[in-house]
């Protein structure tokens, strides 16, 4: 027996515990060990599974264990995942068949399909068998307090089942209180939860507070920080030292953003902090500087419109070409209105420019583009009317 278990990488203390659990029926250990191997539990995890599954694991008929596995497989947990699942959550093997069905139904009743359920269990096996049903219900009900429906919570857990492993008292409530302090409403927290549920899994003091402190240190107001987090929740999952701080330094030293404008830039475009410096920010920076824009001017443009550094330069080129060659506009027009690049060339820029040409009028880029079609039409009509009045007066003279 000892040779068998040592061959399967089971430690001596665990072998001793198993012998005690078997109450003299050593054959039961061999029987369950072979069964665990048949569902792909690796040798290095056999001892852990056997000792953590509970004393009744050695007394259960193999047929009952097979029934649990078959039921999980029929609900989306693939057979080749089963060993991994049982290794991470051996408590499942001591559940009665009725309890297994109740636990599976708990998730399926939230609208999960078999595929989502299966991948959820594979991603975080503990979600199914480690927590009491009372704990599971408490956590689902707490998440619903953010305005989520039963199905919303189901989608959330399917995507991030680790939420079920978070403590309401120790993790969620302190986080909610802190987010309230930053001026984030329940609706804002709901958006954060839906877009990046990982935020509700990270450590508040070690992960979130230092980042907020950094934003405060560069001059961003608390309410603006709250708006940033709601607008771009992934921000809280980025490394402060490897991602956030290097991008801020890049903006100030390479992109021309002044110390006076850095808080405004980050507050308006927190998505910049998720960009790769080498593969995105530097490429866009070089292209914009190649147009003849000065370093200081570019910094002002970025402060006014941070998205400028996130666009694909393949979208820049045709718009810039049309601006300079067809519209015959000076570079200064682009410097004053960098948001020009955000508008569709075919759906807004070209059609509106044609209207101006046809009516022999000229607008600044902001006046031409930053309005609805109805507002633009009124501007054109007003400009045409003013032109007629001026012409009429001139002819009388």
mmCIF file of N, CA and C in Angstrom, residues 36-168:
data_model
loop_
_atom_site.group_PDB
_atom_site.id
_atom_site.type_symbol
_atom_site.label_atom_id
_atom_site.label_comp_id
_atom_site.label_asym_id
_atom_site.label_seq_id
_atom_site.Cartn_x
_atom_site.Cartn_y
_atom_site.Cartn_z
ATOM 1 N N UNK A 36 -9.736 7.817 -9.174
ATOM 2 C CA UNK A 36 -9.305 9.205 -9.383
ATOM 3 C C UNK A 36 -8.387 9.313 -10.596
ATOM 4 N N UNK A 37 -7.520 8.328 -10.757
ATOM 5 C CA UNK A 37 -6.630 8.329 -11.920
ATOM 6 C C UNK A 37 -7.421 8.157 -13.214
ATOM 7 N N UNK A 38 -8.533 7.437 -13.132
ATOM 8 C CA UNK A 38 -9.352 7.210 -14.332
ATOM 9 C C UNK A 38 -10.055 8.483 -14.801
ATOM 10 N N UNK A 39 -10.235 9.463 -13.886
ATOM 11 C CA UNK A 39 -10.853 10.740 -14.299
ATOM 12 C C UNK A 39 -9.783 11.826 -14.468
ATOM 13 N N UNK A 40 -8.533 11.377 -14.609
ATOM 14 C CA UNK A 40 -7.411 12.254 -14.963
ATOM 15 C C UNK A 40 -6.888 13.121 -13.819
ATOM 16 N N UNK A 41 -7.057 12.686 -12.576
ATOM 17 C CA UNK A 41 -6.391 13.374 -11.465
ATOM 18 C C UNK A 41 -4.922 12.970 -11.498
ATOM 19 N N UNK A 42 -4.023 13.939 -11.555
ATOM 20 C CA UNK A 42 -2.595 13.640 -11.656
ATOM 21 C C UNK A 42 -2.050 13.122 -10.328
ATOM 22 N N UNK A 43 -0.999 12.297 -10.432
ATOM 23 C CA UNK A 43 -0.420 11.667 -9.257
ATOM 24 C C UNK A 43 -0.044 12.635 -8.156
ATOM 25 N N UNK A 44 0.473 13.796 -8.536
ATOM 26 C CA UNK A 44 0.912 14.765 -7.526
ATOM 27 C C UNK A 44 -0.239 15.328 -6.699
ATOM 28 N N UNK A 45 -1.488 15.181 -7.207
ATOM 29 C CA UNK A 45 -2.643 15.712 -6.486
ATOM 30 C C UNK A 45 -3.468 14.631 -5.791
ATOM 31 N N UNK A 46 -3.127 13.371 -5.995
ATOM 32 C CA UNK A 46 -3.942 12.285 -5.445
ATOM 33 C C UNK A 46 -4.068 12.355 -3.926
ATOM 34 N N UNK A 47 -2.942 12.552 -3.241
ATOM 35 C CA UNK A 47 -2.979 12.603 -1.784
ATOM 36 C C UNK A 47 -3.826 13.742 -1.273
ATOM 37 N N UNK A 48 -3.685 14.894 -1.915
ATOM 38 C CA UNK A 48 -4.467 16.064 -1.514
ATOM 39 C C UNK A 48 -5.957 15.825 -1.698
ATOM 40 N N UNK A 49 -6.327 15.250 -2.842
ATOM 41 C CA UNK A 49 -7.744 14.986 -3.115
ATOM 42 C C UNK A 49 -8.305 13.981 -2.116
ATOM 43 N N UNK A 50 -7.579 12.919 -1.877
ATOM 44 C CA UNK A 50 -8.058 11.865 -0.972
ATOM 45 C C UNK A 50 -8.252 12.373 0.455
ATOM 46 N N UNK A 51 -7.333 13.219 0.920
ATOM 47 C CA UNK A 51 -7.413 13.675 2.312
ATOM 48 C C UNK A 51 -8.358 14.853 2.499
ATOM 49 N N UNK A 52 -8.580 15.636 1.439
ATOM 50 C CA UNK A 52 -9.439 16.813 1.566
ATOM 51 C C UNK A 52 -10.889 16.552 1.174
ATOM 52 N N UNK A 53 -11.133 15.426 0.525
ATOM 53 C CA UNK A 53 -12.496 15.139 0.061
ATOM 54 C C UNK A 53 -13.422 14.742 1.206
ATOM 55 N N UNK A 54 -12.851 14.411 2.359
ATOM 56 C CA UNK A 54 -13.686 14.006 3.485
ATOM 57 C C UNK A 54 -13.561 12.515 3.747
ATOM 58 N N UNK A 55 -13.844 12.117 4.979
ATOM 59 C CA UNK A 55 -13.652 10.719 5.367
ATOM 60 C C UNK A 55 -14.538 9.751 4.590
ATOM 61 N N UNK A 56 -15.719 10.224 4.164
ATOM 62 C CA UNK A 56 -16.639 9.278 3.508
ATOM 63 C C UNK A 56 -16.242 8.947 2.081
ATOM 64 N N UNK A 57 -15.196 9.617 1.550
ATOM 65 C CA UNK A 57 -14.765 9.340 0.179
ATOM 66 C C UNK A 57 -14.348 7.878 0.033
ATOM 67 N N UNK A 58 -13.741 7.302 1.069
ATOM 68 C CA UNK A 58 -13.273 5.914 0.993
ATOM 69 C C UNK A 58 -14.408 4.917 1.168
ATOM 70 N N UNK A 59 -15.531 5.399 1.665
ATOM 71 C CA UNK A 59 -16.669 4.513 1.899
ATOM 72 C C UNK A 59 -17.690 4.565 0.770
ATOM 73 N N UNK A 60 -17.562 5.566 -0.107
ATOM 74 C CA UNK A 60 -18.568 5.735 -1.158
ATOM 75 C C UNK A 60 -18.391 4.703 -2.265
ATOM 76 N N UNK A 61 -19.484 4.163 -2.745
ATOM 77 C CA UNK A 61 -19.403 3.253 -3.904
ATOM 78 C C UNK A 61 -18.897 4.010 -5.131
ATOM 79 N N UNK A 62 -18.116 3.355 -5.944
ATOM 80 C CA UNK A 62 -17.604 3.967 -7.168
ATOM 81 C C UNK A 62 -18.758 4.430 -8.053
ATOM 82 N N UNK A 63 -19.874 3.716 -8.005
ATOM 83 C CA UNK A 63 -21.035 4.085 -8.827
ATOM 84 C C UNK A 63 -21.529 5.490 -8.490
ATOM 85 N N UNK A 64 -21.507 5.846 -7.192
ATOM 86 C CA UNK A 64 -21.946 7.183 -6.773
ATOM 87 C C UNK A 64 -20.992 8.256 -7.289
ATOM 88 N N UNK A 65 -19.705 7.969 -7.221
ATOM 89 C CA UNK A 65 -18.714 8.918 -7.732
ATOM 90 C C UNK A 65 -18.853 9.073 -9.241
ATOM 91 N N UNK A 66 -19.088 7.963 -9.929
ATOM 92 C CA UNK A 66 -19.306 8.012 -11.380
ATOM 93 C C UNK A 66 -20.520 8.870 -11.719
ATOM 94 N N UNK A 67 -21.549 8.770 -10.887
ATOM 95 C CA UNK A 67 -22.780 9.522 -11.136
ATOM 96 C C UNK A 67 -22.533 11.029 -11.035
ATOM 97 N N UNK A 68 -21.710 11.429 -10.055
ATOM 98 C CA UNK A 68 -21.363 12.849 -9.917
ATOM 99 C C UNK A 68 -20.630 13.336 -11.160
ATOM 100 N N UNK A 69 -19.646 12.560 -11.591
ATOM 101 C CA UNK A 69 -18.860 12.930 -12.773
ATOM 102 C C UNK A 69 -19.742 12.982 -14.012
ATOM 103 N N UNK A 70 -20.591 11.980 -14.182
ATOM 104 C CA UNK A 70 -21.476 11.951 -15.343
ATOM 105 C C UNK A 70 -22.395 13.169 -15.351
ATOM 106 N N UNK A 71 -22.922 13.535 -14.190
ATOM 107 C CA UNK A 71 -23.847 14.672 -14.109
ATOM 108 C C UNK A 71 -23.136 15.983 -14.458
ATOM 109 N N UNK A 72 -21.934 16.146 -13.959
ATOM 110 C CA UNK A 72 -21.170 17.351 -14.289
ATOM 111 C C UNK A 72 -20.851 17.398 -15.778
ATOM 112 N N UNK A 73 -20.475 16.240 -16.324
ATOM 113 C CA UNK A 73 -20.153 16.183 -17.758
ATOM 114 C C UNK A 73 -21.377 16.510 -18.598
ATOM 115 N N UNK A 74 -22.542 16.051 -18.174
ATOM 116 C CA UNK A 74 -23.775 16.309 -18.932
ATOM 117 C C UNK A 74 -24.189 17.771 -18.874
ATOM 118 N N UNK A 75 -23.578 18.525 -17.954
ATOM 119 C CA UNK A 75 -23.901 19.947 -17.828
ATOM 120 C C UNK A 75 -22.754 20.855 -18.265
ATOM 121 N N UNK A 76 -21.834 20.310 -19.048
ATOM 122 C CA UNK A 76 -20.838 21.161 -19.688
ATOM 123 C C UNK A 76 -19.415 21.048 -19.186
ATOM 124 N N UNK A 77 -19.174 20.280 -18.109
ATOM 125 C CA UNK A 77 -17.803 20.110 -17.618
ATOM 126 C C UNK A 77 -17.169 18.946 -18.377
ATOM 127 N N UNK A 78 -16.240 19.258 -19.267
ATOM 128 C CA UNK A 78 -15.657 18.222 -20.112
ATOM 129 C C UNK A 78 -14.898 17.176 -19.302
ATOM 130 N N UNK A 79 -14.908 15.939 -19.805
ATOM 131 C CA UNK A 79 -14.264 14.833 -19.089
ATOM 132 C C UNK A 79 -12.770 15.073 -18.916
ATOM 133 N N UNK A 80 -12.126 15.682 -19.909
ATOM 134 C CA UNK A 80 -10.690 15.908 -19.776
ATOM 135 C C UNK A 80 -10.369 17.056 -18.814
ATOM 136 N N UNK A 81 -11.418 17.766 -18.343
ATOM 137 C CA UNK A 81 -11.224 18.790 -17.317
ATOM 138 C C UNK A 81 -11.440 18.226 -15.913
ATOM 139 N N UNK A 82 -12.069 17.059 -15.833
ATOM 140 C CA UNK A 82 -12.579 16.558 -14.561
ATOM 141 C C UNK A 82 -11.480 16.385 -13.512
ATOM 142 N N UNK A 83 -10.326 15.873 -13.923
ATOM 143 C CA UNK A 83 -9.238 15.688 -12.972
ATOM 144 C C UNK A 83 -8.776 17.010 -12.384
ATOM 145 N N UNK A 84 -8.677 18.015 -13.240
ATOM 146 C CA UNK A 84 -8.271 19.351 -12.780
ATOM 147 C C UNK A 84 -9.294 19.905 -11.795
ATOM 148 N N UNK A 85 -10.578 19.760 -12.133
ATOM 149 C CA UNK A 85 -11.657 20.280 -11.279
ATOM 150 C C UNK A 85 -11.629 19.615 -9.910
ATOM 151 N N UNK A 86 -11.523 18.292 -9.883
ATOM 152 C CA UNK A 86 -11.528 17.573 -8.604
ATOM 153 C C UNK A 86 -10.254 17.834 -7.804
ATOM 154 N N UNK A 87 -9.149 18.090 -8.492
ATOM 155 C CA UNK A 87 -7.900 18.404 -7.793
ATOM 156 C C UNK A 87 -8.004 19.733 -7.055
ATOM 157 N N UNK A 88 -8.718 20.690 -7.669
ATOM 158 C CA UNK A 88 -8.852 22.021 -7.065
ATOM 159 C C UNK A 88 -10.026 22.119 -6.109
ATOM 160 N N UNK A 89 -10.986 21.220 -6.241
ATOM 161 C CA UNK A 89 -12.146 21.246 -5.342
ATOM 162 C C UNK A 89 -12.585 19.822 -4.997
ATOM 163 N N UNK A 90 -11.763 19.111 -4.211
ATOM 164 C CA UNK A 90 -12.096 17.720 -3.858
ATOM 165 C C UNK A 90 -13.360 17.603 -3.008
ATOM 166 N N UNK A 91 -13.801 18.734 -2.426
ATOM 167 C CA UNK A 91 -15.018 18.710 -1.604
ATOM 168 C C UNK A 91 -16.231 18.241 -2.394
ATOM 169 N N UNK A 92 -16.184 18.400 -3.714
ATOM 170 C CA UNK A 92 -17.298 17.944 -4.557
ATOM 171 C C UNK A 92 -17.556 16.450 -4.389
ATOM 172 N N UNK A 93 -16.490 15.702 -4.121
ATOM 173 C CA UNK A 93 -16.610 14.243 -4.048
ATOM 174 C C UNK A 93 -17.290 13.755 -2.771
ATOM 175 N N UNK A 94 -17.451 14.645 -1.806
ATOM 176 C CA UNK A 94 -18.145 14.231 -0.585
ATOM 177 C C UNK A 94 -19.585 14.740 -0.559
ATOM 178 N N UNK A 95 -19.994 15.441 -1.636
ATOM 179 C CA UNK A 95 -21.377 15.922 -1.727
ATOM 180 C C UNK A 95 -22.299 14.774 -2.136
ATOM 181 N N UNK A 96 -23.503 14.803 -1.621
ATOM 182 C CA UNK A 96 -24.499 13.836 -2.082
ATOM 183 C C UNK A 96 -24.924 14.223 -3.488
ATOM 184 N N UNK A 97 -25.514 13.286 -4.206
ATOM 185 C CA UNK A 97 -25.960 13.581 -5.563
ATOM 186 C C UNK A 97 -26.999 14.696 -5.552
ATOM 187 N N UNK A 98 -27.827 14.700 -4.540
ATOM 188 C CA UNK A 98 -28.859 15.735 -4.416
ATOM 189 C C UNK A 98 -28.227 17.113 -4.241
ATOM 190 N N UNK A 99 -27.164 17.176 -3.429
ATOM 191 C CA UNK A 99 -26.500 18.463 -3.220
ATOM 192 C C UNK A 99 -25.789 18.925 -4.484
ATOM 193 N N UNK A 100 -25.176 17.994 -5.211
ATOM 194 C CA UNK A 100 -24.517 18.351 -6.472
ATOM 195 C C UNK A 100 -25.531 18.958 -7.437
ATOM 196 N N UNK A 101 -26.695 18.337 -7.545
ATOM 197 C CA UNK A 101 -27.738 18.852 -8.435
ATOM 198 C C UNK A 101 -28.214 20.229 -7.984
ATOM 199 N N UNK A 102 -28.316 20.420 -6.673
ATOM 200 C CA UNK A 102 -28.737 21.721 -6.142
ATOM 201 C C UNK A 102 -27.712 22.795 -6.479
ATOM 202 N N UNK A 103 -26.440 22.459 -6.331
ATOM 203 C CA UNK A 103 -25.374 23.424 -6.609
ATOM 204 C C UNK A 103 -25.300 23.760 -8.100
ATOM 205 N N UNK A 104 -25.419 22.760 -8.934
ATOM 206 C CA UNK A 104 -25.420 23.000 -10.382
ATOM 207 C C UNK A 104 -26.635 23.835 -10.764
ATOM 208 N N UNK A 105 -27.791 23.489 -10.213
ATOM 209 C CA UNK A 105 -29.014 24.235 -10.496
ATOM 210 C C UNK A 105 -28.939 25.675 -10.047
ATOM 211 N N UNK A 106 -28.192 25.934 -8.981
ATOM 212 C CA UNK A 106 -28.008 27.295 -8.476
ATOM 213 C C UNK A 106 -27.502 28.213 -9.585
ATOM 214 N N UNK A 107 -26.579 27.713 -10.389
ATOM 215 C CA UNK A 107 -26.001 28.520 -11.464
ATOM 216 C C UNK A 107 -26.847 28.466 -12.734
ATOM 217 N N UNK A 108 -27.351 27.296 -13.067
ATOM 218 C CA UNK A 108 -28.160 27.179 -14.284
ATOM 219 C C UNK A 108 -29.437 28.005 -14.176
ATOM 220 N N UNK A 109 -29.968 28.150 -12.964
ATOM 221 C CA UNK A 109 -31.180 28.946 -12.759
ATOM 222 C C UNK A 109 -30.933 30.434 -12.967
ATOM 223 N N UNK A 110 -29.662 30.834 -13.042
ATOM 224 C CA UNK A 110 -29.333 32.233 -13.325
ATOM 225 C C UNK A 110 -29.147 32.463 -14.822
ATOM 226 N N UNK A 111 -29.559 31.502 -15.612
ATOM 227 C CA UNK A 111 -29.533 31.678 -17.063
ATOM 228 C C UNK A 111 -28.281 31.194 -17.754
ATOM 229 N N UNK A 112 -27.382 30.539 -17.037
ATOM 230 C CA UNK A 112 -26.169 30.023 -17.688
ATOM 231 C C UNK A 112 -26.505 28.849 -18.589
ATOM 232 N N UNK A 113 -25.848 28.794 -19.735
ATOM 233 C CA UNK A 113 -25.975 27.590 -20.554
ATOM 234 C C UNK A 113 -24.865 26.613 -20.165
ATOM 235 N N UNK A 114 -24.901 25.431 -20.741
ATOM 236 C CA UNK A 114 -23.937 24.393 -20.353
ATOM 237 C C UNK A 114 -22.498 24.803 -20.648
ATOM 238 N N UNK A 115 -22.313 25.488 -21.760
ATOM 239 C CA UNK A 115 -20.948 25.891 -22.124
ATOM 240 C C UNK A 115 -20.384 26.877 -21.101
ATOM 241 N N UNK A 116 -21.197 27.882 -20.736
ATOM 242 C CA UNK A 116 -20.742 28.863 -19.755
ATOM 243 C C UNK A 116 -20.510 28.218 -18.393
ATOM 244 N N UNK A 117 -21.411 27.307 -18.023
ATOM 245 C CA UNK A 117 -21.267 26.638 -16.732
ATOM 246 C C UNK A 117 -19.988 25.805 -16.701
ATOM 247 N N UNK A 118 -19.746 25.056 -17.764
ATOM 248 C CA UNK A 118 -18.563 24.203 -17.818
ATOM 249 C C UNK A 118 -17.271 24.990 -17.732
ATOM 250 N N UNK A 119 -17.175 26.070 -18.502
ATOM 251 C CA UNK A 119 -15.946 26.873 -18.479
ATOM 252 C C UNK A 119 -15.789 27.597 -17.149
ATOM 253 N N UNK A 120 -16.908 27.983 -16.533
ATOM 254 C CA UNK A 120 -16.848 28.623 -15.217
ATOM 255 C C UNK A 120 -16.238 27.674 -14.190
ATOM 256 N N UNK A 121 -16.714 26.434 -14.181
ATOM 257 C CA UNK A 121 -16.213 25.443 -13.226
ATOM 258 C C UNK A 121 -14.741 25.143 -13.489
ATOM 259 N N UNK A 122 -14.349 25.099 -14.761
ATOM 260 C CA UNK A 122 -12.944 24.856 -15.094
ATOM 261 C C UNK A 122 -12.072 26.032 -14.657
ATOM 262 N N UNK A 123 -12.562 27.261 -14.868
ATOM 263 C CA UNK A 123 -11.792 28.452 -14.496
ATOM 264 C C UNK A 123 -11.587 28.556 -12.988
ATOM 265 N N UNK A 124 -12.616 28.169 -12.231
ATOM 266 C CA UNK A 124 -12.547 28.312 -10.768
ATOM 267 C C UNK A 124 -13.361 27.203 -10.117
ATOM 268 N N UNK A 125 -12.791 25.989 -10.032
ATOM 269 C CA UNK A 125 -13.536 24.831 -9.522
ATOM 270 C C UNK A 125 -14.190 25.048 -8.162
ATOM 271 N N UNK A 126 -13.566 25.873 -7.323
ATOM 272 C CA UNK A 126 -14.115 26.103 -5.985
ATOM 273 C C UNK A 126 -15.520 26.703 -6.021
ATOM 274 N N UNK A 127 -15.843 27.379 -7.117
ATOM 275 C CA UNK A 127 -17.143 28.045 -7.200
ATOM 276 C C UNK A 127 -18.284 27.061 -7.009
ATOM 277 N N UNK A 128 -18.045 25.792 -7.331
ATOM 278 C CA UNK A 128 -19.124 24.808 -7.297
ATOM 279 C C UNK A 128 -19.241 24.066 -5.970
ATOM 280 N N UNK A 129 -18.115 23.768 -5.322
ATOM 281 C CA UNK A 129 -18.219 22.883 -4.166
ATOM 282 C C UNK A 129 -17.600 23.352 -2.872
ATOM 283 N N UNK A 130 -16.922 24.499 -2.886
ATOM 284 C CA UNK A 130 -16.174 24.911 -1.697
ATOM 285 C C UNK A 130 -17.014 25.706 -0.698
ATOM 286 N N UNK A 131 -17.926 26.526 -1.224
ATOM 287 C CA UNK A 131 -18.691 27.427 -0.364
ATOM 288 C C UNK A 131 -20.052 26.833 -0.020
ATOM 289 N N UNK A 132 -20.580 27.230 1.135
ATOM 290 C CA UNK A 132 -21.910 26.748 1.506
ATOM 291 C C UNK A 132 -22.948 27.430 0.628
ATOM 292 N N UNK A 133 -24.084 26.803 0.472
ATOM 293 C CA UNK A 133 -25.158 27.395 -0.328
ATOM 294 C C UNK A 133 -25.617 28.713 0.279
ATOM 295 N N UNK A 134 -25.546 28.818 1.595
ATOM 296 C CA UNK A 134 -25.924 30.070 2.257
ATOM 297 C C UNK A 134 -24.979 31.194 1.851
ATOM 298 N N UNK A 135 -23.673 30.914 1.849
ATOM 299 C CA UNK A 135 -22.684 31.906 1.413
ATOM 300 C C UNK A 135 -22.933 32.319 -0.032
ATOM 301 N N UNK A 136 -23.190 31.346 -0.878
ATOM 302 C CA UNK A 136 -23.401 31.614 -2.297
ATOM 303 C C UNK A 136 -24.610 32.522 -2.505
ATOM 304 N N UNK A 137 -25.685 32.247 -1.794
ATOM 305 C CA UNK A 137 -26.889 33.074 -1.906
ATOM 306 C C UNK A 137 -26.642 34.487 -1.391
ATOM 307 N N UNK A 138 -25.905 34.611 -0.298
ATOM 308 C CA UNK A 138 -25.605 35.929 0.260
ATOM 309 C C UNK A 138 -24.826 36.782 -0.738
ATOM 310 N N UNK A 139 -23.864 36.168 -1.410
ATOM 311 C CA UNK A 139 -23.038 36.915 -2.358
ATOM 312 C C UNK A 139 -23.827 37.306 -3.600
ATOM 313 N N UNK A 140 -24.667 36.416 -4.077
ATOM 314 C CA UNK A 140 -25.511 36.740 -5.232
ATOM 315 C C UNK A 140 -26.463 37.877 -4.878
ATOM 316 N N UNK A 141 -27.061 37.826 -3.699
ATOM 317 C CA UNK A 141 -27.989 38.877 -3.272
ATOM 318 C C UNK A 141 -27.274 40.212 -3.105
ATOM 319 N N UNK A 142 -26.040 40.179 -2.628
ATOM 320 C CA UNK A 142 -25.273 41.421 -2.480
ATOM 321 C C UNK A 142 -24.990 42.043 -3.844
ATOM 322 N N UNK A 143 -24.639 41.213 -4.814
ATOM 323 C CA UNK A 143 -24.377 41.717 -6.164
ATOM 324 C C UNK A 143 -25.640 42.298 -6.789
ATOM 325 N N UNK A 144 -26.772 41.730 -6.452
ATOM 326 C CA UNK A 144 -28.041 42.236 -6.985
ATOM 327 C C UNK A 144 -28.349 43.635 -6.463
ATOM 328 N N UNK A 145 -27.794 43.998 -5.321
ATOM 329 C CA UNK A 145 -28.033 45.319 -4.748
ATOM 330 C C UNK A 145 -27.474 46.439 -5.620
ATOM 331 N N UNK A 146 -26.616 46.095 -6.564
ATOM 332 C CA UNK A 146 -26.089 47.092 -7.494
ATOM 333 C C UNK A 146 -27.046 47.334 -8.660
ATOM 334 N N UNK A 147 -28.179 46.657 -8.644
ATOM 335 C CA UNK A 147 -29.148 46.818 -9.716
ATOM 336 C C UNK A 147 -29.047 45.743 -10.773
ATOM 337 N N UNK A 148 -28.362 44.666 -10.463
ATOM 338 C CA UNK A 148 -28.208 43.565 -11.414
ATOM 339 C C UNK A 148 -29.359 42.577 -11.273
ATOM 340 N N UNK A 149 -29.795 42.040 -12.393
ATOM 341 C CA UNK A 149 -30.830 41.009 -12.371
ATOM 342 C C UNK A 149 -30.181 39.659 -12.080
ATOM 343 N N UNK A 150 -31.008 38.647 -11.877
ATOM 344 C CA UNK A 150 -30.499 37.299 -11.641
ATOM 345 C C UNK A 150 -29.638 36.835 -12.812
ATOM 346 N N UNK A 151 -30.110 37.145 -14.045
ATOM 347 C CA UNK A 151 -29.368 36.755 -15.251
ATOM 348 C C UNK A 151 -28.064 37.544 -15.371
ATOM 349 N N UNK A 152 -28.095 38.823 -14.966
ATOM 350 C CA UNK A 152 -26.874 39.637 -14.996
ATOM 351 C C UNK A 152 -25.799 39.025 -14.102
ATOM 352 N N UNK A 153 -26.211 38.616 -12.911
ATOM 353 C CA UNK A 153 -25.262 38.003 -11.976
ATOM 354 C C UNK A 153 -24.736 36.689 -12.548
ATOM 355 N N UNK A 154 -25.611 35.947 -13.219
ATOM 356 C CA UNK A 154 -25.186 34.705 -13.854
ATOM 357 C C UNK A 154 -24.101 34.943 -14.888
ATOM 358 N N UNK A 155 -24.294 35.964 -15.726
ATOM 359 C CA UNK A 155 -23.282 36.291 -16.740
ATOM 360 C C UNK A 155 -21.983 36.738 -16.076
ATOM 361 N N UNK A 156 -22.135 37.478 -14.988
ATOM 362 C CA UNK A 156 -20.973 37.982 -14.260
ATOM 363 C C UNK A 156 -20.145 36.833 -13.683
ATOM 364 N N UNK A 157 -20.818 35.883 -13.061
ATOM 365 C CA UNK A 157 -20.120 34.744 -12.455
ATOM 366 C C UNK A 157 -19.540 33.808 -13.508
ATOM 367 N N UNK A 158 -20.212 33.705 -14.643
ATOM 368 C CA UNK A 158 -19.682 32.878 -15.729
ATOM 369 C C UNK A 158 -18.373 33.465 -16.244
ATOM 370 N N UNK A 159 -18.298 34.795 -16.254
ATOM 371 C CA UNK A 159 -17.106 35.484 -16.751
ATOM 372 C C UNK A 159 -16.010 35.566 -15.690
ATOM 373 N N UNK A 160 -16.413 35.811 -14.437
ATOM 374 C CA UNK A 160 -15.432 35.955 -13.354
ATOM 375 C C UNK A 160 -15.912 35.215 -12.111
ATOM 376 N N UNK A 161 -15.843 33.873 -12.123
ATOM 377 C CA UNK A 161 -16.346 33.086 -10.986
ATOM 378 C C UNK A 161 -15.586 33.334 -9.692
ATOM 379 N N UNK A 162 -14.383 33.923 -9.805
ATOM 380 C CA UNK A 162 -13.598 34.211 -8.594
ATOM 381 C C UNK A 162 -14.315 35.186 -7.668
ATOM 382 N N UNK A 163 -15.326 35.884 -8.189
ATOM 383 C CA UNK A 163 -16.128 36.765 -7.340
ATOM 384 C C UNK A 163 -16.725 35.992 -6.169
ATOM 385 N N UNK A 164 -17.081 34.738 -6.417
ATOM 386 C CA UNK A 164 -17.699 33.928 -5.369
ATOM 387 C C UNK A 164 -16.720 33.645 -4.227
ATOM 388 N N UNK A 165 -15.440 33.820 -4.492
ATOM 389 C CA UNK A 165 -14.437 33.589 -3.459
ATOM 390 C C UNK A 165 -14.114 34.819 -2.632
ATOM 391 N N UNK A 166 -14.760 35.950 -2.945
ATOM 392 C CA UNK A 166 -14.492 37.199 -2.229
ATOM 393 C C UNK A 166 -15.416 37.356 -1.025
ATOM 394 N N UNK A 167 -14.877 37.888 0.041
ATOM 395 C CA UNK A 167 -15.657 38.107 1.261
ATOM 396 C C UNK A 167 -16.464 39.400 1.161
ATOM 397 N N UNK A 168 -17.731 39.333 1.523
ATOM 398 C CA UNK A 168 -18.570 40.537 1.519
ATOM 399 C C UNK A 168 -18.045 41.544 2.535
#
